[in-house]
Short mmCIF file of C-alpha atoms in Angstrom, two decimals:
data_model
loop_
_atom_site.label_atom_id
_atom_site.label_comp_id
_atom_site.label_asym_id
_atom_site.label_seq_id
_atom_site.Cartn_x
_atom_site.Cartn_y
_atom_site.Cartn_z
CA MET A 1 35.19 76.11 137.49
CA LYS A 2 33.18 79.27 136.91
CA ASN A 3 35.53 81.28 139.12
CA SER A 4 38.48 80.46 136.87
CA PHE A 5 37.00 82.84 134.32
CA LYS A 6 36.69 85.84 136.64
CA TYR A 7 39.16 87.83 134.55
CA ILE A 8 38.68 87.69 130.82
CA TYR A 9 41.33 89.40 128.74
CA ILE A 10 39.89 90.92 125.62
CA ASN A 11 42.85 90.54 123.31
CA THR A 12 43.69 86.96 124.20
CA VAL A 13 40.37 85.27 124.91
CA LEU A 14 37.39 86.95 123.25
CA LEU A 15 38.89 89.98 121.49
CA LEU A 16 35.60 91.50 122.19
CA ILE A 17 34.64 94.76 123.64
CA LEU A 18 32.94 97.06 121.19
CA GLY A 19 31.65 99.76 123.50
CA LEU A 20 28.85 99.75 126.03
CA SER A 21 26.08 101.10 123.87
CA SER A 22 24.50 99.90 120.67
CA CYS A 23 25.36 96.63 118.95
CA ASP A 24 25.61 98.71 115.79
CA LYS A 25 28.96 100.14 116.92
CA GLN A 26 31.86 99.43 114.57
CA LEU A 27 33.55 96.15 115.38
CA SER A 28 36.93 97.77 115.97
CA GLU A 29 35.69 100.17 118.64
CA MET A 30 37.42 99.24 121.90
CA PRO A 31 36.68 100.34 125.48
CA ALA A 32 38.82 102.63 127.55
CA ASN A 33 40.19 99.72 129.55
CA ALA A 34 41.79 96.62 128.05
CA ARG A 35 40.42 94.32 130.74
CA VAL A 36 37.00 93.65 132.19
CA GLU A 37 37.38 93.47 135.96
CA GLY A 38 35.34 91.01 137.95
CA THR A 39 32.99 88.62 136.25
CA ALA A 40 33.00 89.74 132.63
CA ILE A 41 29.33 88.96 132.04
CA THR A 42 27.12 90.23 134.85
CA ASP A 43 23.97 91.45 133.12
CA GLU A 44 22.32 92.13 129.78
CA LYS A 45 24.61 95.04 128.90
CA THR A 46 27.83 93.10 129.43
CA ALA A 47 26.37 90.05 127.67
CA GLN A 48 25.62 92.23 124.65
CA ILE A 49 29.21 93.47 124.67
CA ALA A 50 30.46 89.90 124.73
CA LEU A 51 28.07 88.94 121.91
CA ASN A 52 29.55 91.71 119.79
CA GLY A 53 32.91 90.10 120.49
CA VAL A 54 31.72 86.81 119.01
CA TYR A 55 30.67 88.69 115.88
CA TYR A 56 34.11 90.32 115.89
CA GLN A 57 35.56 86.83 115.50
CA PHE A 58 32.92 85.75 112.97
CA ALA A 59 33.82 88.74 110.78
CA ASN A 60 37.52 87.88 111.23
CA MET A 61 38.40 91.45 112.10
CA ASP A 62 41.90 92.60 111.22
CA ALA A 63 42.41 95.13 114.00
CA THR A 64 45.70 96.36 112.55
CA ASN A 65 44.09 97.55 109.33
CA ASN A 66 40.54 97.93 110.71
CA VAL A 67 38.95 95.72 108.07
CA THR A 68 36.91 92.53 107.99
CA LYS A 69 38.83 89.68 106.37
CA TRP A 70 36.76 87.07 104.58
CA ASP A 71 39.28 86.35 101.82
CA TYR A 72 39.73 82.74 102.91
CA HIS A 73 35.99 82.21 103.29
CA ASN A 74 35.26 83.45 99.80
CA VAL A 75 38.10 82.20 97.60
CA SER A 76 38.79 78.78 99.14
CA GLY A 77 35.62 77.19 97.80
CA GLY A 78 36.12 78.58 94.31
CA MET A 79 39.71 77.36 94.22
CA LEU A 80 38.69 73.87 95.26
CA ALA A 81 35.69 73.77 92.90
CA GLY A 82 37.56 75.21 89.92
CA THR A 83 35.98 78.64 89.42
CA ILE A 84 38.50 80.94 91.14
CA GLY A 85 42.29 80.86 91.13
CA TYR A 86 45.31 82.74 92.32
CA ALA A 87 46.18 85.31 89.67
CA ALA A 88 49.96 84.93 89.86
CA GLY A 89 50.50 81.20 89.75
CA VAL A 90 48.52 78.01 90.29
CA LEU A 91 48.18 76.99 93.95
CA GLU A 92 47.93 73.47 95.34
CA ASP A 93 44.38 74.27 96.45
CA GLU A 94 43.36 74.60 92.81
CA LEU A 95 44.82 71.16 92.09
CA ASN A 96 43.00 69.62 95.08
CA ASN A 97 46.30 68.61 96.61
CA ASN A 98 44.83 68.68 100.09
CA VAL A 99 48.03 67.98 102.01
CA GLN A 100 49.71 71.05 100.55
CA ALA A 101 46.62 73.27 100.19
CA GLY A 102 47.10 76.54 102.05
CA TYR A 103 43.71 78.20 102.32
CA PRO A 104 41.61 75.58 104.20
CA SER A 105 44.14 75.36 107.05
CA PHE A 106 43.17 78.91 108.05
CA PHE A 107 39.75 77.66 109.13
CA TRP A 108 41.07 75.49 111.95
CA ALA A 109 42.27 78.44 114.02
CA TYR A 110 39.49 80.75 112.82
CA CYS A 111 36.68 78.39 113.80
CA TYR A 112 38.05 77.73 117.25
CA ARG A 113 38.38 81.46 117.86
CA VAL A 114 34.67 81.83 117.07
CA ILE A 115 33.80 78.79 119.18
CA ASN A 116 35.90 79.93 122.12
CA ALA A 117 34.31 83.37 122.09
CA ALA A 118 30.83 81.83 121.86
CA ASN A 119 31.56 79.39 124.67
CA GLY A 120 32.81 82.18 126.91
CA LEU A 121 29.60 84.10 126.30
CA ILE A 122 27.33 81.08 126.81
CA GLU A 123 29.10 80.12 130.02
CA GLY A 124 28.95 83.68 131.31
CA ILE A 125 25.23 84.07 130.60
CA GLU A 126 24.34 80.73 132.13
CA SER A 127 26.15 81.71 135.33
CA THR A 128 24.24 84.99 135.75
CA ASP A 129 20.80 85.63 137.20
CA ALA A 130 18.04 85.46 134.56
CA ALA A 131 16.43 88.46 136.26
CA LYS A 132 19.28 90.60 134.93
CA TYR A 133 17.78 90.35 131.43
CA THR A 134 14.68 92.00 130.01
CA GLY A 135 12.01 89.92 128.33
CA ASN A 136 13.48 87.12 126.23
CA ARG A 137 16.82 88.86 125.73
CA ARG A 138 18.78 86.24 127.67
CA ASN A 139 17.69 83.46 125.33
CA GLU A 140 18.03 85.71 122.29
CA ILE A 141 21.70 86.36 123.06
CA LEU A 142 22.26 82.68 123.77
CA ALA A 143 20.59 81.86 120.45
CA GLU A 144 22.94 84.12 118.50
CA ALA A 145 25.96 82.69 120.29
CA ARG A 146 24.84 79.13 119.61
CA PHE A 147 24.17 79.99 115.95
CA LEU A 148 27.71 81.32 115.56
CA ARG A 149 29.12 78.26 117.32
CA ALA A 150 27.13 76.03 114.96
CA TYR A 151 28.45 78.00 111.99
CA ALA A 152 32.04 77.41 113.08
CA ASN A 153 31.53 73.75 113.97
CA PHE A 154 29.90 73.09 110.60
CA LYS A 155 32.85 74.62 108.79
CA LEU A 156 35.17 72.38 110.83
CA LEU A 157 32.97 69.42 109.92
CA MET A 158 33.15 70.20 106.21
CA PHE A 159 36.88 70.85 106.08
CA PHE A 160 38.39 68.62 108.77
CA ALA A 161 36.03 65.70 109.36
CA GLU A 162 34.71 62.74 107.39
CA TRP A 163 31.32 64.41 107.12
CA LYS A 164 29.98 62.13 104.39
CA ASN A 165 30.34 58.96 106.47
CA LEU A 166 27.80 59.01 109.29
CA ASP A 167 29.48 55.98 110.87
CA SER A 168 32.93 57.55 111.01
CA GLU A 169 34.71 58.14 114.31
CA ASN A 170 36.49 61.11 112.75
CA GLY A 171 34.19 64.02 113.44
CA VAL A 172 34.71 67.47 114.93
CA LEU A 173 36.62 68.21 118.12
CA LEU A 174 33.62 69.70 119.91
CA ARG A 175 34.49 72.22 122.60
CA GLU A 176 31.72 73.49 124.87
CA GLU A 177 33.68 75.50 127.42
CA LEU A 178 36.16 78.33 127.34
CA SER A 179 39.55 76.84 126.51
CA SER A 180 42.26 76.65 129.14
CA LEU A 181 45.40 74.60 129.69
CA SER A 182 43.42 72.22 131.88
CA ASN A 183 40.91 71.24 129.18
CA ILE A 184 42.99 71.46 126.01
CA SER A 185 43.27 67.66 125.74
CA LYS A 186 40.05 66.20 124.41
CA LYS A 187 39.00 63.47 122.00
CA ARG A 188 37.29 64.38 118.77
CA SER A 189 33.61 63.44 118.50
CA THR A 190 32.12 61.10 115.94
CA VAL A 191 30.54 62.41 112.76
CA LYS A 192 27.10 61.47 114.08
CA GLU A 193 27.73 63.36 117.33
CA SER A 194 29.03 66.34 115.39
CA TYR A 195 25.86 66.67 113.33
CA GLU A 196 23.72 66.28 116.44
CA HIS A 197 25.62 69.00 118.31
CA ILE A 198 25.44 71.45 115.40
CA LEU A 199 21.75 70.80 114.86
CA ALA A 200 20.97 71.17 118.57
CA ASP A 201 22.54 74.62 118.54
CA LEU A 202 20.61 75.57 115.41
CA THR A 203 17.32 74.23 116.76
CA PHE A 204 17.78 76.41 119.85
CA ALA A 205 18.56 79.37 117.59
CA THR A 206 15.49 78.84 115.40
CA SER A 207 13.28 78.85 118.49
CA ASN A 208 14.91 81.66 120.47
CA ALA A 209 16.70 84.11 118.18
CA LYS A 210 15.02 87.33 117.15
CA ALA A 211 12.94 87.11 114.01
CA SER A 212 13.95 90.65 113.11
CA ASN A 213 17.51 91.93 113.39
CA PRO A 214 19.90 93.84 111.12
CA ASN A 215 21.06 91.25 108.59
CA TYR A 216 24.64 91.36 109.80
CA TYR A 217 23.35 89.65 112.97
CA ALA A 218 21.78 86.21 113.21
CA THR A 219 18.01 85.74 113.28
CA SER A 220 15.69 82.78 113.64
CA TRP A 221 15.34 82.91 109.84
CA ALA A 222 19.09 82.73 109.27
CA ALA A 223 19.21 79.79 111.68
CA LYS A 224 16.50 77.99 109.72
CA ALA A 225 18.35 78.53 106.44
CA PHE A 226 21.64 77.40 107.90
CA LYS A 227 19.92 74.37 109.40
CA MET A 228 18.79 73.51 105.88
CA ARG A 229 22.44 73.52 104.77
CA VAL A 230 23.43 71.15 107.58
CA LEU A 231 20.47 68.82 107.05
CA VAL A 232 20.93 68.50 103.31
CA THR A 233 24.57 67.63 103.97
CA ARG A 234 23.71 64.87 106.45
CA GLY A 235 21.09 63.82 103.94
CA THR A 236 18.84 61.27 105.64
CA SER A 237 15.32 60.86 104.32
CA ALA A 238 13.91 62.74 107.31
CA ASP A 239 16.52 65.46 106.86
CA LEU A 240 15.54 66.08 103.25
CA THR A 241 11.87 66.30 104.19
CA GLU A 242 12.70 68.86 106.87
CA VAL A 243 14.76 70.87 104.37
CA VAL A 244 11.70 71.26 102.16
CA ASN A 245 9.52 72.22 105.13
CA LEU A 246 12.03 74.82 106.33
CA ALA A 247 12.32 76.26 102.83
CA ASN A 248 8.55 76.61 102.60
CA ASP A 249 8.49 78.36 105.97
CA ILE A 250 11.19 80.83 104.96
CA THR A 251 9.80 81.62 101.52
CA GLN A 252 6.15 81.79 102.59
CA ASN A 253 6.44 83.43 106.01
CA GLY A 254 9.79 85.18 106.10
CA PRO A 255 10.46 88.83 105.20
CA PHE A 256 12.96 87.96 102.45
CA VAL A 257 12.49 88.39 98.72
CA LEU A 258 14.58 87.19 95.78
CA GLU A 259 16.35 90.15 94.22
CA GLN A 260 14.76 90.88 90.86
CA ASN A 261 18.19 91.27 89.27
CA LEU A 262 20.94 89.16 90.85
CA LYS A 263 23.64 91.66 89.86
CA ASP A 264 22.05 94.38 91.98
CA ILE A 265 22.83 92.52 95.21
CA PHE A 266 26.57 92.65 94.70
CA GLN A 267 27.06 95.86 92.76
CA GLN A 268 24.35 98.18 94.09
CA LYS A 269 22.47 97.11 97.22
CA GLY A 270 24.69 94.91 99.38
CA LEU A 271 23.07 94.34 102.76
CA ALA A 272 20.16 96.57 101.73
CA SER A 273 18.95 93.73 99.51
CA LYS A 274 15.96 91.88 100.93
CA GLU A 275 17.51 88.66 99.65
CA VAL A 276 20.34 88.69 102.21
CA LEU A 277 19.61 86.70 105.38
CA LEU A 278 23.09 87.13 106.84
CA GLY A 279 26.13 89.05 105.73
CA VAL A 280 29.27 90.70 107.04
CA LYS A 281 29.16 94.47 107.23
CA PRO A 282 32.41 96.24 106.31
CA GLN A 283 34.01 98.74 108.64
CA ALA A 284 33.64 102.47 108.08
CA ASN A 285 36.06 103.55 105.34
CA GLN A 286 37.14 99.95 104.79
CA GLU A 287 37.05 100.56 101.05
CA ALA A 288 39.99 102.96 101.42
CA SER A 289 42.31 100.27 102.78
CA TYR A 290 44.85 98.52 100.59
CA TYR A 291 44.37 95.17 102.34
CA ILE A 292 40.86 94.32 101.18
CA LEU A 293 39.26 91.65 99.03
CA SER A 294 37.97 94.18 96.50
CA ASN A 295 41.55 95.08 95.62
CA ALA A 296 42.47 91.41 95.37
CA TYR A 297 39.72 91.02 92.76
CA ARG A 298 40.94 94.19 91.04
CA ILE A 299 44.31 92.38 90.85
CA ALA A 300 45.76 95.38 92.65
CA ALA A 301 46.82 94.06 96.06
CA SER A 302 49.37 91.79 97.69
CA SER A 303 47.02 88.82 97.21
CA ILE A 304 45.29 88.65 93.85
CA PHE A 305 42.48 86.38 92.66
CA ALA A 306 41.00 85.75 89.23
CA ALA A 307 38.17 83.89 87.56
CA LYS A 308 39.39 80.75 85.87
CA GLY A 309 38.71 79.96 82.25
CA TYR A 310 36.55 77.06 83.37
CA TYR A 311 34.21 79.50 85.11
CA ARG A 312 34.09 81.75 82.06
CA ASP A 313 33.25 78.75 79.88
CA LEU A 314 30.47 77.70 82.27
CA LEU A 315 28.89 81.07 81.63
CA ASN A 316 29.15 81.04 77.82
CA GLY A 317 25.82 82.18 76.40
CA ASP A 318 24.70 83.16 79.89
CA PRO A 319 23.79 86.78 80.76
CA ARG A 320 25.79 86.50 83.99
CA GLN A 321 29.06 86.24 82.10
CA SER A 322 28.95 89.90 81.04
CA TRP A 323 29.15 91.17 84.61
CA MET A 324 30.81 88.31 86.50
CA ILE A 325 33.80 87.85 84.20
CA GLY A 326 36.03 90.68 82.98
CA PRO A 327 39.01 90.97 80.63
CA VAL A 328 42.01 88.67 80.58
CA SER A 329 44.14 88.89 83.72
CA PRO A 330 47.35 90.94 83.37
CA TYR A 331 49.23 88.00 84.92
CA VAL A 332 47.95 85.42 82.49
CA SER A 333 51.53 84.30 81.80
CA TYR A 334 51.70 83.09 85.43
CA SER A 335 48.14 81.78 85.61
CA PRO A 336 47.03 80.81 82.10
CA ASN A 337 43.42 81.25 81.04
CA THR A 338 42.39 83.56 83.88
CA TYR A 339 40.22 86.67 83.89
CA TYR A 340 39.19 89.49 86.18
CA PHE A 341 36.52 88.26 88.60
CA THR A 342 33.99 91.10 88.47
CA LYS A 343 31.03 89.67 90.35
CA PHE A 344 31.55 91.96 93.34
CA ILE A 345 33.44 94.89 91.81
CA PRO A 346 33.07 95.98 88.17
CA TYR A 347 36.23 96.09 86.08
CA GLY A 348 38.01 99.42 86.21
CA THR A 349 36.22 100.69 89.33
CA LEU A 350 37.41 101.32 92.87
CA ALA A 351 36.33 99.57 96.04
CA THR A 352 33.14 100.64 97.80
CA GLN A 353 31.27 99.66 100.94
CA THR A 354 29.10 97.46 98.73
CA SER A 355 32.04 95.67 97.12
CA GLU A 356 33.43 95.00 100.59
CA THR A 357 30.19 93.43 101.84
CA GLN A 358 30.35 89.66 102.35
CA TYR A 359 27.48 87.18 102.11
CA ALA A 360 26.98 84.18 104.41
CA ILE A 361 23.35 83.27 103.59
CA ARG A 362 21.13 84.41 100.72
CA LEU A 363 17.56 83.46 99.88
CA SER A 364 18.68 82.02 96.54
CA GLU A 365 20.47 79.26 98.43
CA VAL A 366 17.21 78.38 100.18
CA TYR A 367 15.69 77.71 96.75
CA HIS A 368 18.65 75.64 95.59
CA LEU A 369 18.68 73.63 98.82
CA LYS A 370 14.97 72.96 98.47
CA ALA A 371 15.44 71.86 94.86
CA GLU A 372 18.28 69.54 95.85
CA ALA A 373 16.27 68.01 98.67
CA ILE A 374 13.33 67.32 96.36
CA ILE A 375 15.58 65.89 93.66
CA ARG A 376 17.28 63.53 96.10
CA SER A 377 14.13 62.37 97.87
CA GLN A 378 11.23 62.37 95.42
CA THR A 379 10.49 60.66 92.13
CA ASP A 380 8.41 63.52 90.72
CA LEU A 381 10.83 66.26 89.65
CA THR A 382 8.17 68.79 88.61
CA GLU A 383 8.32 70.88 91.77
CA ALA A 384 12.12 70.92 91.78
CA LYS A 385 12.10 72.23 88.21
CA THR A 386 9.68 74.99 89.18
CA VAL A 387 11.87 75.99 92.13
CA LEU A 388 14.94 76.14 89.90
CA LYS A 389 13.21 78.24 87.26
CA THR A 390 12.00 80.66 89.91
CA VAL A 391 15.45 81.38 91.29
CA LEU A 392 17.30 81.30 87.97
CA ALA A 393 14.92 83.81 86.40
CA LYS A 394 16.52 86.39 88.71
CA SER A 395 19.86 85.70 87.02
CA GLY A 396 18.47 86.88 83.71
CA LEU A 397 17.82 83.44 82.24
CA THR A 398 14.78 83.07 80.02
CA ASP A 399 15.39 79.76 78.24
CA PHE A 400 14.77 76.92 80.67
CA SER A 401 14.71 74.11 78.14
CA PHE A 402 17.81 72.58 79.75
CA ILE A 403 15.75 72.15 82.92
CA ASP A 404 12.65 70.93 81.10
CA ASN A 405 14.71 68.39 79.16
CA ALA A 406 16.18 66.79 82.29
CA THR A 407 14.43 63.45 82.75
CA THR A 408 16.42 61.80 85.53
CA ARG A 409 17.22 62.67 89.12
CA GLU A 410 20.94 62.57 88.32
CA GLN A 411 20.60 65.06 85.45
CA LEU A 412 18.60 67.56 87.46
CA TRP A 413 20.83 67.28 90.53
CA LYS A 414 23.85 68.10 88.38
CA ILE A 415 22.02 71.06 86.82
CA ASN A 416 21.22 72.40 90.28
CA THR A 417 24.83 71.98 91.36
CA MET A 418 26.23 73.70 88.28
CA GLU A 419 23.87 76.63 88.81
CA VAL A 420 25.14 76.99 92.37
CA LEU A 421 28.70 77.07 91.02
CA LYS A 422 27.66 79.87 88.68
CA ASN A 423 25.66 81.86 91.23
CA PHE A 424 27.60 81.38 94.47
CA SER A 425 31.28 81.32 93.57
CA GLY A 426 33.07 83.66 95.95
CA GLU A 427 30.49 83.25 98.73
CA ASP A 428 31.77 81.42 101.80
CA ALA A 429 32.54 78.09 100.06
CA ILE A 430 28.88 77.39 99.28
CA GLU A 431 29.85 76.26 95.78
CA TRP A 432 32.31 73.74 97.26
CA TYR A 433 29.86 72.35 99.80
CA THR A 434 27.27 71.90 97.04
CA LEU A 435 29.66 70.21 94.62
CA ILE A 436 30.98 67.62 97.05
CA ARG A 437 27.54 66.51 98.19
CA MET A 438 27.31 64.79 94.80
CA PRO A 439 28.61 61.25 94.16
CA ILE A 440 32.36 61.07 93.56
CA ALA A 441 31.98 60.02 89.91
CA VAL A 442 29.96 63.15 89.14
CA VAL A 443 32.37 65.35 91.08
CA THR A 444 35.28 63.92 89.07
CA SER A 445 33.47 64.67 85.82
CA ILE A 446 33.18 68.31 86.91
CA LYS A 447 36.60 68.68 88.60
CA PRO A 448 38.95 65.98 87.23
CA THR A 449 41.61 66.56 89.92
CA ILE A 450 39.18 65.14 92.51
CA VAL A 451 39.31 61.36 92.23
CA ARG A 452 38.85 60.11 95.81
CA ASP A 453 36.32 60.69 98.58
CA GLU A 454 39.24 61.63 100.84
CA GLN A 455 39.63 64.82 98.81
CA PHE A 456 36.27 66.00 100.18
CA TYR A 457 38.02 66.86 103.45
CA PHE A 458 41.48 67.86 104.69
CA PRO A 459 44.02 66.58 107.20
CA VAL A 460 43.76 67.88 110.74
CA PRO A 461 46.74 70.20 111.36
CA GLN A 462 49.70 68.41 112.91
CA LYS A 463 49.83 70.98 115.70
CA GLU A 464 46.59 69.60 117.14
CA PHE A 465 48.18 66.19 117.63
CA ASP A 466 51.25 67.80 119.18
CA LEU A 467 49.18 69.71 121.75
CA ASN A 468 46.24 67.35 122.28
CA SER A 469 47.27 63.79 123.10
CA GLN A 470 43.65 62.64 123.35
CA PHE A 471 42.51 63.92 119.95
CA GLY A 472 42.30 60.56 118.22
CA ASN A 473 43.10 59.50 114.67
CA GLN A 474 44.08 61.58 111.69
CA ASN A 475 41.46 61.63 108.94
CA THR A 476 41.33 58.61 106.64
CA GLY A 477 43.78 58.96 103.77
CA TYR A 478 46.10 61.31 105.66
CA GLY A 479 47.35 58.93 108.36
CA ILE A 480 50.29 59.70 110.61
#
């Protein structure tokens, strides 16, 4: 089987090669030749090249315009949760009409591109001599690849599997080898198996990834934080305990620090902020392109996005409103009660490298995940309140009476969730993941168009059933 991968075509399989030198090369930099002859991965140097190719997929590089494209990552969650909308008409995503929703369907193809690239790298490394690598570099590269595979599989779990039902047969279609016509037919795994596979990859990454790396590459710390996200979603008693332990490890032993002023992350520092565990670095001169997310938020591009009135109302009396929400949208007649979304790019300004930076994991989320785990697993809410106050103080809040006055687990869990909606809208669907972990009745009270558990996930694209006869059943509520 290994010999079937002797020739790996960059543009059709991994879309990878970024040059033979530093991993800091721009993602669009291609080699002189369009094909790697012989076994693509033969040693540490070629493995590093292939790893860069996995990051190329993770960043969703648009090679035509030489820009990273995280539009779908960042606006889909806000649309579903009610904070962000299309600026020139209401989309089905905003109404939680999951059959007709357009943005989540992007993730099916995106995630399998990341997974396929990661699998090609993992397979290539495991077939080469360990002596070809210096020190622990072999396992470090494997750890980054497995982290990125876990990232993609978790997104598939959250969008296209019945992730909330641990007994469901309808989990992720887990692929562990480079895709070919001979292995395209495969049955989807159960939800339980999906969690176990994702967590196994993350456990390997926490133990083997570098502790120190530029924060647009994965580290053991990023793996620990992402593992927290997965564990709190599965939500067993043991999982919630581990979430708290991981949070303590990151906050007490890691090199990350909450940004003193939340606004500075997005409008001044970007990846230079010590709060960012993992982000997506824009390409050189990306800010000059027309086809970028900054211009979409400026309502000056082919796709345009706005903050919804609901989001503005959430921030009434809150210092974040002054810099996250701008004037009324110029297309308010098409999308009533919408405003400029100015969290990442101030109103009236032009795009910059900072405004084009994307955020996958921030330290603030570690605090919110810890608070949620404590709230859901412990009767004493004192520590959870302290955690919340610590992170929210960086948002400019000074009056925490609404936290002090919460007397029940349900009240404090909702407060934590609403603060994530305020702080994380526009950041890789974190606000959506956080919202739908709550009981359906609470979710409905926050987003009235969500009335069934089946709206917490989406139908598997029909094309998968057409091509993969062994896949299994469509998700519950979307039967074919």
